[in-house]
N, CA and C atoms as an extended XYZ file, in Angstrom:
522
Properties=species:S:1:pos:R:3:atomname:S:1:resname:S:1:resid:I:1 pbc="F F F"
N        40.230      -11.527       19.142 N   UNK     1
C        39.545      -11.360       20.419 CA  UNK     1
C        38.108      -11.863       20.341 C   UNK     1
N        37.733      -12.233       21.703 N   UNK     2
C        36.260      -12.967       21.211 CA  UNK     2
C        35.153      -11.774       21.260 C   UNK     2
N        35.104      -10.715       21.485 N   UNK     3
C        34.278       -9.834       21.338 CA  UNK     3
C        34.016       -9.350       20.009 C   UNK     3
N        35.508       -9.350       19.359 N   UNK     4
C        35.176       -9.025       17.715 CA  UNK     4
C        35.003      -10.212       17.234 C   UNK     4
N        34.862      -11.442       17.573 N   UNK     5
C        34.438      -12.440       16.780 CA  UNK     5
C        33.054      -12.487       17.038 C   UNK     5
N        32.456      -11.999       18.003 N   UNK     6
C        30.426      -11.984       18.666 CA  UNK     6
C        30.627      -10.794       17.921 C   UNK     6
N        30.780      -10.022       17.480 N   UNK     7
C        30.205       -9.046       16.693 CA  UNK     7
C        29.833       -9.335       15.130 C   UNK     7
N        31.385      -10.344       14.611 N   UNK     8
C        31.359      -10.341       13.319 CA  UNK     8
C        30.377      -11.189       13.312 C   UNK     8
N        30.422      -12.427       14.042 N   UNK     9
C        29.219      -13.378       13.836 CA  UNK     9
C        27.476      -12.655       13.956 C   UNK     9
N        27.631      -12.134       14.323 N   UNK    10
C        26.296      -11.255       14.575 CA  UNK    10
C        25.875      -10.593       13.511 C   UNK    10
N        27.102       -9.773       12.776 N   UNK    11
C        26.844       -8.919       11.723 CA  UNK    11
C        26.585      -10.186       10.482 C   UNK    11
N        27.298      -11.091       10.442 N   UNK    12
C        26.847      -12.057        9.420 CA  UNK    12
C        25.876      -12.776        9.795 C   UNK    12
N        24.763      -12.373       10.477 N   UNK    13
C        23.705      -13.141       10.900 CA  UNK    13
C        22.441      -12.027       10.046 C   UNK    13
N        23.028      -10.658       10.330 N   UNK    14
C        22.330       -9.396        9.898 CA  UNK    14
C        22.236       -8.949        8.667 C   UNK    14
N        22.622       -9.043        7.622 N   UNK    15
C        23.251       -8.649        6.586 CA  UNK    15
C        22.335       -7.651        6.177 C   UNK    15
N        21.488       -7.753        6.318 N   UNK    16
C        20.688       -6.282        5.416 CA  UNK    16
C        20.573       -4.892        6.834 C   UNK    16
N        20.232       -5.435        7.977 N   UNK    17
C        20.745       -4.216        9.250 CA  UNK    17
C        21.877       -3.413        9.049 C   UNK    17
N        23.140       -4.901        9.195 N   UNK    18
C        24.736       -4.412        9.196 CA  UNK    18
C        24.656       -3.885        7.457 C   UNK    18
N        24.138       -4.046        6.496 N   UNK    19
C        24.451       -3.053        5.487 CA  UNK    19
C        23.864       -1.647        5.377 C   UNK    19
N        22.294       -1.263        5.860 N   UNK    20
C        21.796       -0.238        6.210 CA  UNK    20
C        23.257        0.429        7.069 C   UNK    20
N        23.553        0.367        8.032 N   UNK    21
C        24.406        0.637        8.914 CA  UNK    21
C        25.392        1.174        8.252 C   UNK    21
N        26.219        0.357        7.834 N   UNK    22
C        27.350        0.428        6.888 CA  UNK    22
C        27.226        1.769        5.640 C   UNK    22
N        26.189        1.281        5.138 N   UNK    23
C        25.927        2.173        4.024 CA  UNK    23
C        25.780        4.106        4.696 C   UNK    23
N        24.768        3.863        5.826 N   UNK    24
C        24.584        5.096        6.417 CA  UNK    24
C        25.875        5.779        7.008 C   UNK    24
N        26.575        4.956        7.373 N   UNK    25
C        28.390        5.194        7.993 CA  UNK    25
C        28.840        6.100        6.991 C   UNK    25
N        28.930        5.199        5.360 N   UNK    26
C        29.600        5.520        4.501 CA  UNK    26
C        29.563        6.674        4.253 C   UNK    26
N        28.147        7.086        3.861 N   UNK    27
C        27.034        8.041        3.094 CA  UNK    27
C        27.679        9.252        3.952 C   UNK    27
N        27.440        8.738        4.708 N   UNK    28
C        28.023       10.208        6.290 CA  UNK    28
C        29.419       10.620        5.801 C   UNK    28
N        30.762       10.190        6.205 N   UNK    29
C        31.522       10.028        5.943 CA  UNK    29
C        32.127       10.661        4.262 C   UNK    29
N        31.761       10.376        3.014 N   UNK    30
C        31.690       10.742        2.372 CA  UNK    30
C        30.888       12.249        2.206 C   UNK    30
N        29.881       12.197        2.477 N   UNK    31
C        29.368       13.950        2.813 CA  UNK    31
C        30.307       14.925        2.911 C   UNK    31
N        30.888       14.027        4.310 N   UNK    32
C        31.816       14.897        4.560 CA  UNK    32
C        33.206       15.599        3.775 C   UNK    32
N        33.660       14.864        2.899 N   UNK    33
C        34.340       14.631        1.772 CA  UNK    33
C        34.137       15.189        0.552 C   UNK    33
N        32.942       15.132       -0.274 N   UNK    34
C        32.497       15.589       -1.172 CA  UNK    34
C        30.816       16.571       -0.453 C   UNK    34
N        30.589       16.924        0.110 N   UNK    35
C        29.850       18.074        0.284 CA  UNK    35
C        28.450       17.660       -0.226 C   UNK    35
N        28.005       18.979       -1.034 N   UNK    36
C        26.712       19.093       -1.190 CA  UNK    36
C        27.000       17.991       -2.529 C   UNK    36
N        27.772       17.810       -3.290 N   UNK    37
C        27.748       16.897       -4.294 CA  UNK    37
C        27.204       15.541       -4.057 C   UNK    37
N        27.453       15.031       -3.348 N   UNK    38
C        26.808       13.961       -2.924 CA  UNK    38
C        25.802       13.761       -2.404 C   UNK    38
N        25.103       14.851       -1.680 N   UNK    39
C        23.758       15.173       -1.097 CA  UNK    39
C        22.897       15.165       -2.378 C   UNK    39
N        23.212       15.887       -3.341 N   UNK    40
C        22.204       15.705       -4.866 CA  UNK    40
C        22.460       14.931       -5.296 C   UNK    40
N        23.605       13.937       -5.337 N   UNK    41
C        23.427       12.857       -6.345 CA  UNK    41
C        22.525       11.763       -5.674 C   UNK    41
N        22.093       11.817       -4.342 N   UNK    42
C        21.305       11.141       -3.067 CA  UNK    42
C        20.075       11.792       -3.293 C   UNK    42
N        19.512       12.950       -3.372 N   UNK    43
C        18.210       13.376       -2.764 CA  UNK    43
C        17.243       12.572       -3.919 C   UNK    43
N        15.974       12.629       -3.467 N   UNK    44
C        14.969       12.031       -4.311 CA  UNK    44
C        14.410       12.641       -5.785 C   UNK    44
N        15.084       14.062       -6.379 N   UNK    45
C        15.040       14.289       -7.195 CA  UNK    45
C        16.494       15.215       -7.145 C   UNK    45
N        17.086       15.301       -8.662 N   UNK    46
C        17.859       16.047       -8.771 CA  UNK    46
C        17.915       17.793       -8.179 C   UNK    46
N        18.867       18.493       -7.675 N   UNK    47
C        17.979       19.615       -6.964 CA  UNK    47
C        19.733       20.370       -7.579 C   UNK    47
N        19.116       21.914       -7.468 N   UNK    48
C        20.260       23.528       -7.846 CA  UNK    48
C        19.439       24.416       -7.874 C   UNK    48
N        20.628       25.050       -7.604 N   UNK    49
C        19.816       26.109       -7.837 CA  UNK    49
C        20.471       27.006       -9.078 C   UNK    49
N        19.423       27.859       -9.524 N   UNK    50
C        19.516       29.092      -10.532 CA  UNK    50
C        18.621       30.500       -9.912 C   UNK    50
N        19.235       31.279      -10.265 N   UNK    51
C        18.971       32.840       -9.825 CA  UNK    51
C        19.064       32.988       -8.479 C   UNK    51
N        19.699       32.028       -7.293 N   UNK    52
C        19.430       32.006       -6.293 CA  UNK    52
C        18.583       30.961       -5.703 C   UNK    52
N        17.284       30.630       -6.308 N   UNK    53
C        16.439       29.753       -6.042 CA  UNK    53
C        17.024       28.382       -6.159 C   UNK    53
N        15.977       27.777       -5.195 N   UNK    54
C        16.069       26.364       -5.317 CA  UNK    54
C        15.598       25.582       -6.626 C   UNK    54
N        15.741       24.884       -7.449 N   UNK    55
C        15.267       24.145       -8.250 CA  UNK    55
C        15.637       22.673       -8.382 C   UNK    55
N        14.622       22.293       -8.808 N   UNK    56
C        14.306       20.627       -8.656 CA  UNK    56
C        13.266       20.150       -9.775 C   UNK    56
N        14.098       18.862      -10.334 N   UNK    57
C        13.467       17.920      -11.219 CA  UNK    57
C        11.730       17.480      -10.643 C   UNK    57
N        11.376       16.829      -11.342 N   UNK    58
C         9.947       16.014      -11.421 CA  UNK    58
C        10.321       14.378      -10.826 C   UNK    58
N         9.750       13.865       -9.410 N   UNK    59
C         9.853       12.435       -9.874 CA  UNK    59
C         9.721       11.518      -10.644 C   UNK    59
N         8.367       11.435      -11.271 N   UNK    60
C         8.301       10.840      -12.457 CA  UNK    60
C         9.376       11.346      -13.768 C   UNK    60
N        10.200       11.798      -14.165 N   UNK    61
C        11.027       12.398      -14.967 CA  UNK    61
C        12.601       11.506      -14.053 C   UNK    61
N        12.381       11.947      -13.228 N   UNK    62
C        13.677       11.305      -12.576 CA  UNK    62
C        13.815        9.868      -12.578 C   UNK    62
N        12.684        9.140      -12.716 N   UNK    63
C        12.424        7.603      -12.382 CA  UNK    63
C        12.242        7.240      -13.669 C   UNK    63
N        11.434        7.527      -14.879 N   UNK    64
C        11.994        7.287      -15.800 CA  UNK    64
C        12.460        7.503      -16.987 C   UNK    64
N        13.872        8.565      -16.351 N   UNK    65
C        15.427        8.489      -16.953 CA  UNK    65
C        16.369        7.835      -16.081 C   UNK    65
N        15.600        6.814      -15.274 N   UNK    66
C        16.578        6.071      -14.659 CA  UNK    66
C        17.159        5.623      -13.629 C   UNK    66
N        16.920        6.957      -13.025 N   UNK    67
C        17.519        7.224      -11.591 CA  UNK    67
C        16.798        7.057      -10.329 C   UNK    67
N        16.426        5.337      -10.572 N   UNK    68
C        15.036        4.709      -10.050 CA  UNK    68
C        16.177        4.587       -8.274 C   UNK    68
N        17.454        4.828       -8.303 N   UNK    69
C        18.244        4.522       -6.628 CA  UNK    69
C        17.282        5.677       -5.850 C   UNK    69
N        17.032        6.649       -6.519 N   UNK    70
C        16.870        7.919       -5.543 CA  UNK    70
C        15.169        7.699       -4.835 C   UNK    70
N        14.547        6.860       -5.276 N   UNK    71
C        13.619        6.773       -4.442 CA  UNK    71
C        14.072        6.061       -2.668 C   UNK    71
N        15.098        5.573       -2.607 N   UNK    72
C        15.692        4.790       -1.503 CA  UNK    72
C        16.686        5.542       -0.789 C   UNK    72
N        17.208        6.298       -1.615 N   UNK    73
C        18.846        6.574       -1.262 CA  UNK    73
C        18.600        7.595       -0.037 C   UNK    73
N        17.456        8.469       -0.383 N   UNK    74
C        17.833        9.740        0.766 CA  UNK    74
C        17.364        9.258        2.323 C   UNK    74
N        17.036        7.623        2.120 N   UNK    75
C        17.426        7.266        3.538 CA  UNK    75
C        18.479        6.870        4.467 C   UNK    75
N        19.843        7.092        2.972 N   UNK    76
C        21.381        6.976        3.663 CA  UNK    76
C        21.810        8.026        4.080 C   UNK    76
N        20.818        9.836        3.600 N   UNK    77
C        21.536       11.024        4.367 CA  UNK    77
C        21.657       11.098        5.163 C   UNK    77
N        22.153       11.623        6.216 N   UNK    78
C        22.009       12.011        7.563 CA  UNK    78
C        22.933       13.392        7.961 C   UNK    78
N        22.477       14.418        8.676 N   UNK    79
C        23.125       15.711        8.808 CA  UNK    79
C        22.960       16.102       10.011 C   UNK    79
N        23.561       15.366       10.787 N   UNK    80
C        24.901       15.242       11.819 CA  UNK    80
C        24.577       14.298       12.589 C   UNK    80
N        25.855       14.241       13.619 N   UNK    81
C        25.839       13.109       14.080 CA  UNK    81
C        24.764       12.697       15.060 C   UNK    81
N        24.413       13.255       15.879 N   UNK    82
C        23.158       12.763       16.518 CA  UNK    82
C        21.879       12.325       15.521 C   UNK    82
N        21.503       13.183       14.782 N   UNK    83
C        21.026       12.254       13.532 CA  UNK    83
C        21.140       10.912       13.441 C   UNK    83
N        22.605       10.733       13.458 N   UNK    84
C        22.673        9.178       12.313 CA  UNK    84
C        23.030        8.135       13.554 C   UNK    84
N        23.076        8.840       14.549 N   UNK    85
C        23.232        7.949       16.025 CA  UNK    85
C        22.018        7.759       16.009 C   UNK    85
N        20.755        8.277       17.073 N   UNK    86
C        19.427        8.144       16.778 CA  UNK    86
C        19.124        7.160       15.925 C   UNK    86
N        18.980        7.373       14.527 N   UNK    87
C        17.895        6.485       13.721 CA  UNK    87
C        19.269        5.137       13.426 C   UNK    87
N        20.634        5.173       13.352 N   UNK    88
C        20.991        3.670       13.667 CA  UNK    88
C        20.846        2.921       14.418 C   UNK    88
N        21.443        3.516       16.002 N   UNK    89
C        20.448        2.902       17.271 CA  UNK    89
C        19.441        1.780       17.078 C   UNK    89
N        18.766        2.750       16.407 N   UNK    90
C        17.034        2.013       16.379 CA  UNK    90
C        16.966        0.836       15.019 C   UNK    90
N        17.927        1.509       14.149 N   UNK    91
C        18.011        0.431       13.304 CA  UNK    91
C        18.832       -1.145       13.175 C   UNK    91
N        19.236       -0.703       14.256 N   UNK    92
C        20.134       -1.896       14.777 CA  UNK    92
C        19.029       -2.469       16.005 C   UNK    92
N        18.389       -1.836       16.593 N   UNK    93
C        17.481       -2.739       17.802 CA  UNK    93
C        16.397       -3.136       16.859 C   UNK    93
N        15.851       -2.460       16.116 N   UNK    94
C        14.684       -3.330       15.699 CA  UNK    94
C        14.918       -4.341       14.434 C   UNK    94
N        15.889       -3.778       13.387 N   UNK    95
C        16.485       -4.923       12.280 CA  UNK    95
C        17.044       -6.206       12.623 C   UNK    95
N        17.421       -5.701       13.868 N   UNK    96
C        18.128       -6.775       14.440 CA  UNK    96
C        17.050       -7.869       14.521 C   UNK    96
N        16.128       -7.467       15.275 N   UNK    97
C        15.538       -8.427       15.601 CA  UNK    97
C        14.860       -9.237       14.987 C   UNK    97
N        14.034       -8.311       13.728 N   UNK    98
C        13.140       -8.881       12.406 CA  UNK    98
C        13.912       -9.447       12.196 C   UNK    98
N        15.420       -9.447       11.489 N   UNK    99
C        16.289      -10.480       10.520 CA  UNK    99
C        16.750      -11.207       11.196 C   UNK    99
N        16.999      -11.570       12.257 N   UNK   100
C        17.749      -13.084       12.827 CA  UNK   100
C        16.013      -13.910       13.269 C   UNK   100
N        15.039      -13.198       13.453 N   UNK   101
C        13.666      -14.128       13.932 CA  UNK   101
C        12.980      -14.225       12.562 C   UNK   101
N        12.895      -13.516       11.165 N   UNK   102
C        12.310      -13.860       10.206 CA  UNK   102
C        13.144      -13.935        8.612 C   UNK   102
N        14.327      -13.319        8.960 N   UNK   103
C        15.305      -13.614        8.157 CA  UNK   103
C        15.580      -12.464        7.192 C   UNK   103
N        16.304      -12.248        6.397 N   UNK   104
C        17.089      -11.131        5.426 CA  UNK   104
C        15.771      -11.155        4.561 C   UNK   104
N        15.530      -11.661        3.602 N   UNK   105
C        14.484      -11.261        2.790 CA  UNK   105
C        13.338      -10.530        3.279 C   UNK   105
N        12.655      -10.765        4.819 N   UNK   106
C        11.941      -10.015        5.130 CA  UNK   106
C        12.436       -8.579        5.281 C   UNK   106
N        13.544       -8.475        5.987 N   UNK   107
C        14.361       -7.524        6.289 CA  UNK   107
C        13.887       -5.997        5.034 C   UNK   107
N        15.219       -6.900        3.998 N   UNK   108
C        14.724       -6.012        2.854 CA  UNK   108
C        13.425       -5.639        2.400 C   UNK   108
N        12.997       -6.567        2.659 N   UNK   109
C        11.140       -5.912        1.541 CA  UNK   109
C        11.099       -4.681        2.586 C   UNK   109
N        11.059       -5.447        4.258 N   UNK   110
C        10.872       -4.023        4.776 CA  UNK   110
C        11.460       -2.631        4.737 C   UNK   110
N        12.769       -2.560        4.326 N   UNK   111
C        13.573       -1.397        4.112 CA  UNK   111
C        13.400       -0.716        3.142 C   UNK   111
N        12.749       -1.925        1.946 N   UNK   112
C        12.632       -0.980        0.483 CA  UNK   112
C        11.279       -0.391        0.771 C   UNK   112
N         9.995       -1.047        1.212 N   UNK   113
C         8.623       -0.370        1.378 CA  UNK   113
C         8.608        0.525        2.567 C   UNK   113
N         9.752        0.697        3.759 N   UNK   114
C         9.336        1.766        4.323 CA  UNK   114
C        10.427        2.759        4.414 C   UNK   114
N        11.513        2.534        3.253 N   UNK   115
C        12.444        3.667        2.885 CA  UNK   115
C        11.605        3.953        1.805 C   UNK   115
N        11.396        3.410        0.877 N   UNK   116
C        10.635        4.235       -0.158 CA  UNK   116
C         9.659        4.526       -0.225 C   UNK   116
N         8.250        4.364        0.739 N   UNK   117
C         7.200        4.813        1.345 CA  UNK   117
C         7.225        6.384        1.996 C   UNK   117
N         8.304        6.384        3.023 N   UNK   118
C         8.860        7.381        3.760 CA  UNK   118
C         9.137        8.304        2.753 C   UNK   118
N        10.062        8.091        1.966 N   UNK   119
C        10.714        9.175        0.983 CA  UNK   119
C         9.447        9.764        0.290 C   UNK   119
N         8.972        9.030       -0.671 N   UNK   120
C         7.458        9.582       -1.278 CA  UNK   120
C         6.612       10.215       -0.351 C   UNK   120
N         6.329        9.836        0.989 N   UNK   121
C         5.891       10.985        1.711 CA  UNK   121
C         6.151       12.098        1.741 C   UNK   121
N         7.719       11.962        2.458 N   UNK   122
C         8.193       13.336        2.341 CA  UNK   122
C         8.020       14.484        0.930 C   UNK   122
N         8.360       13.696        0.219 N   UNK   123
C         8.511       14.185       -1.482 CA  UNK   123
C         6.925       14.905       -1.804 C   UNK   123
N         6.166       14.483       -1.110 N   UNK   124
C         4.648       14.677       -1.215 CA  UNK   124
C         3.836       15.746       -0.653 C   UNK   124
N         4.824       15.851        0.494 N   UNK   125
C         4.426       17.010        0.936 CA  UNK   125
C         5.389       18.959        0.907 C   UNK   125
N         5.940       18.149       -0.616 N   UNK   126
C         6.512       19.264       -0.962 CA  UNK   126
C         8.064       19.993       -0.744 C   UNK   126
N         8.208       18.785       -0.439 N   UNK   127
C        10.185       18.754        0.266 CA  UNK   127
C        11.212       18.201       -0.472 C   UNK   127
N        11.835       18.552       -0.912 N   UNK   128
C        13.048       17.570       -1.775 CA  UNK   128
C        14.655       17.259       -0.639 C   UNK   128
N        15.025       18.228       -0.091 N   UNK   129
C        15.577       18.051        0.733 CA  UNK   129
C        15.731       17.674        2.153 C   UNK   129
N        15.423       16.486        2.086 N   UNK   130
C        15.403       15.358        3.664 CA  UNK   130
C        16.442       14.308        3.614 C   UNK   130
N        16.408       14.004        4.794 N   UNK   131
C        17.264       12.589        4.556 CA  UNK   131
C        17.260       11.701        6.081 C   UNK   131
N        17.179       10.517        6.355 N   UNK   132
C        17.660        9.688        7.381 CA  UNK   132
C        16.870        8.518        6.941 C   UNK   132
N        16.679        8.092        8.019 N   UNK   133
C        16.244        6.768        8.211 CA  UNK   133
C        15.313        6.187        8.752 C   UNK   133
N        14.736        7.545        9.518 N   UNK   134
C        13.655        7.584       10.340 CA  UNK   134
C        12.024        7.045        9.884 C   UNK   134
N        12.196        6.956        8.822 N   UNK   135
C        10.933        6.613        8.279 CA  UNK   135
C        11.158        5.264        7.994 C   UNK   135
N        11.863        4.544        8.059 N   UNK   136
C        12.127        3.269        8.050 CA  UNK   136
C        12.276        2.472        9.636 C   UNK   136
N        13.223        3.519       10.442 N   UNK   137
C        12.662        3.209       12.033 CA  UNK   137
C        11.401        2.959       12.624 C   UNK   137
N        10.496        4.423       11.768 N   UNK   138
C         9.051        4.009       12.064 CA  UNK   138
C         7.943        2.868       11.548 C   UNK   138
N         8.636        2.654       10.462 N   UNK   139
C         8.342        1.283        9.585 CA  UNK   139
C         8.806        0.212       10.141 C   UNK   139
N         9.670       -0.162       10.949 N   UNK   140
C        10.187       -1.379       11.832 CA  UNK   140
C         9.129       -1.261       13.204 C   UNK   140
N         9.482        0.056       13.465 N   UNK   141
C         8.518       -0.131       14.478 CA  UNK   141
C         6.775       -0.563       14.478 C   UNK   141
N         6.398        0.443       13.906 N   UNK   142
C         4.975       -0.259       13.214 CA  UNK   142
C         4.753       -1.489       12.689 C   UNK   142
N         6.059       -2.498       12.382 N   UNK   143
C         5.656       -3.371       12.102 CA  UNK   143
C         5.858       -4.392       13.066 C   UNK   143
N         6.740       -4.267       13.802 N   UNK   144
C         6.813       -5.208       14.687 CA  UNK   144
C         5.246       -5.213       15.803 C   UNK   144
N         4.667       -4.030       15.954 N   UNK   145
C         3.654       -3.507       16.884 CA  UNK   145
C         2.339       -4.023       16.146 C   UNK   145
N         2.197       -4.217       15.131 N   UNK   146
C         1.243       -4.626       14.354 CA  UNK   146
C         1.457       -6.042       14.170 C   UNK   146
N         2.180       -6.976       14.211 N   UNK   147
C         3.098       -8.191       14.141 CA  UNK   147
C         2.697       -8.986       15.549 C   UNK   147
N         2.640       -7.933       16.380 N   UNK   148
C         2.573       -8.302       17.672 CA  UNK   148
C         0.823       -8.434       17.898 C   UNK   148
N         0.340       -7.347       17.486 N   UNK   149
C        -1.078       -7.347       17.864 CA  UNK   149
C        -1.784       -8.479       17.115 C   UNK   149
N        -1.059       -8.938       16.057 N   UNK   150
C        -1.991       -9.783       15.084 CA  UNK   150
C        -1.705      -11.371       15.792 C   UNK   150
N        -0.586      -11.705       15.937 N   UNK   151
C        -0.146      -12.971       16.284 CA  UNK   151
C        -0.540      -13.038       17.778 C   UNK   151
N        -1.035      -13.995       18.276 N   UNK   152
C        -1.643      -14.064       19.625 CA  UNK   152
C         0.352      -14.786       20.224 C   UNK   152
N         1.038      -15.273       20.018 N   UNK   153
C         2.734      -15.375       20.550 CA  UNK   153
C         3.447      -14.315       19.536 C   UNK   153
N         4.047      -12.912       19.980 N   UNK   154
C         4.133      -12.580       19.283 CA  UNK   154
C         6.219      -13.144       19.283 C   UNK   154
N         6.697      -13.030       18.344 N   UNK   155
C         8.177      -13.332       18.466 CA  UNK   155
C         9.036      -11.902       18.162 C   UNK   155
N         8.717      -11.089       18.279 N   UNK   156
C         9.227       -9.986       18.588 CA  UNK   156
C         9.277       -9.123       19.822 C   UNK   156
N        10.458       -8.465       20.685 N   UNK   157
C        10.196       -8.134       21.372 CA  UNK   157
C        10.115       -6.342       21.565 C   UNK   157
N         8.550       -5.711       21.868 N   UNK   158
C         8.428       -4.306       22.306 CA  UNK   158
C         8.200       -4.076       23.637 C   UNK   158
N         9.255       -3.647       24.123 N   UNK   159
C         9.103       -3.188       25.866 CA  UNK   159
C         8.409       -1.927       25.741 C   UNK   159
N         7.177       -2.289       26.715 N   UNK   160
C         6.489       -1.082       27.349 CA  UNK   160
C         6.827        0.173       27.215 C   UNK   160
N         5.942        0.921       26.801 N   UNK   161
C         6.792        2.375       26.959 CA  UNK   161
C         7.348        3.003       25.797 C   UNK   161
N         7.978        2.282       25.041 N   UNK   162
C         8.647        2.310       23.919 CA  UNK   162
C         7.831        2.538       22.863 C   UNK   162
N         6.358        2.330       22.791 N   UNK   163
C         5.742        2.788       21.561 CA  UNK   163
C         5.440        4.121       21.814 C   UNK   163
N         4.919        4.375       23.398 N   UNK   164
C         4.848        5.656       23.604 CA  UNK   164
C         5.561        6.686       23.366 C   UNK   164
N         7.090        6.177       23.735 N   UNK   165
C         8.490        7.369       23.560 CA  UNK   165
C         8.671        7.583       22.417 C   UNK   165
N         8.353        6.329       21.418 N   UNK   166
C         8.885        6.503       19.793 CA  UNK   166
C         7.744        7.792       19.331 C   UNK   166
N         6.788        7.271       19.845 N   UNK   167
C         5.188        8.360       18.989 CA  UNK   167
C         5.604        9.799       19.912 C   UNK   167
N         5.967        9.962       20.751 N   UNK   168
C         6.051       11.120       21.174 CA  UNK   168
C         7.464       12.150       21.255 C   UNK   168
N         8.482       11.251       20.816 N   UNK   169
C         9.640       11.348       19.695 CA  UNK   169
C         9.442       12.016       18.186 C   UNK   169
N         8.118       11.197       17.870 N   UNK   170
C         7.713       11.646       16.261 CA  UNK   170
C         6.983       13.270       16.334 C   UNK   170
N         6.300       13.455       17.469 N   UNK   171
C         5.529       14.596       17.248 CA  UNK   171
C         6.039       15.770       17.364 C   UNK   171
N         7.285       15.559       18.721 N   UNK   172
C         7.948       16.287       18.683 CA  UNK   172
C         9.466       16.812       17.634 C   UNK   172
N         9.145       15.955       16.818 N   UNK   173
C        10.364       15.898       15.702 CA  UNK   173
C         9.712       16.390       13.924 C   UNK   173
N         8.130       16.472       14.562 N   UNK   174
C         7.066       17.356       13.491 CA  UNK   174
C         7.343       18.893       14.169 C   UNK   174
């Protein structure tokens, strides 16, 4: 059908969007399957508990013995579905657009510096248990908005309004 052929062609235009996507599908999906097991082998430090309490590794300890994925990964959690609707949505309108106007390599740098930017935030302010994507949404977004302000043609497109709803999305999601 030609609708699934404009999709596939699209998704092979995307490859680092349509794999965010994919991966976040999976990640979900599997959760569901294997439980909290998979949520720790994902979060940004190893986490259990003993006596009841929560307990959790050191990043630096976690990063190097190895387990350098988990600075990235807990941007494939997501805990439930409006969750992972929300921040794909957005990761499909704005990836989209960076990677077919500046291409996959930009794509990625951006996913790794504002998934793993995001995560170390979070991690920073004393949280081990988070997860989405949202900090990488806000990293597309900020960059396209900053992209825009710098280049007098900008080749990205932000409709009106939309920086407002995203920032007032964020405050209310603090």
């Amino acid at each position: 059908p030609p609708a699934a052929h404009s999709l596939a062609a699209t998704l092979r235009q995307v490859p680092v969007t349509a794999l965010m996507i994919g991966v976040s599908l999976l990640v979900f999906a599997l959760s569901g399957i294997f439980g909290d097991l998979l949520i720790v082998a994902l979060t940004i430090v190893p986490v259990g508990i003993s006596g009841g309490q929560l307990v959790y590794g050191s990043l630096a300890d976690t990063v190097m013995g190895g387990q350098v994925w988990r600075l990235l990964s807990p941007a494939f959690l997501h805990f439930g579905w409006m969750h992972l609707i929300f921040n794909l949505m957005w990761v499909w309108y704005f990836g989209r657009q960076i990677e077919l106007r500046q291409g996959s390599k930009t794509m990625l740098l951006l996913l790794l510096v504002a998934g793993i930017g995001a995560n170390l935030a979070q991690y920073v302010t004393g949280t081990v248990l988070f997860g989405g994507m949202s900090g990488v949404v806000y990293g597309l977004l900020g960059y396209i908005w900053i992209r825009n302000r710098i280049y007098p043609r900008p080749i990205l497109s932000l409709p009106g309004g939309l920086l407002g709803f995203m920032l007032i999305w964020l405050l209310a999601g603090v």
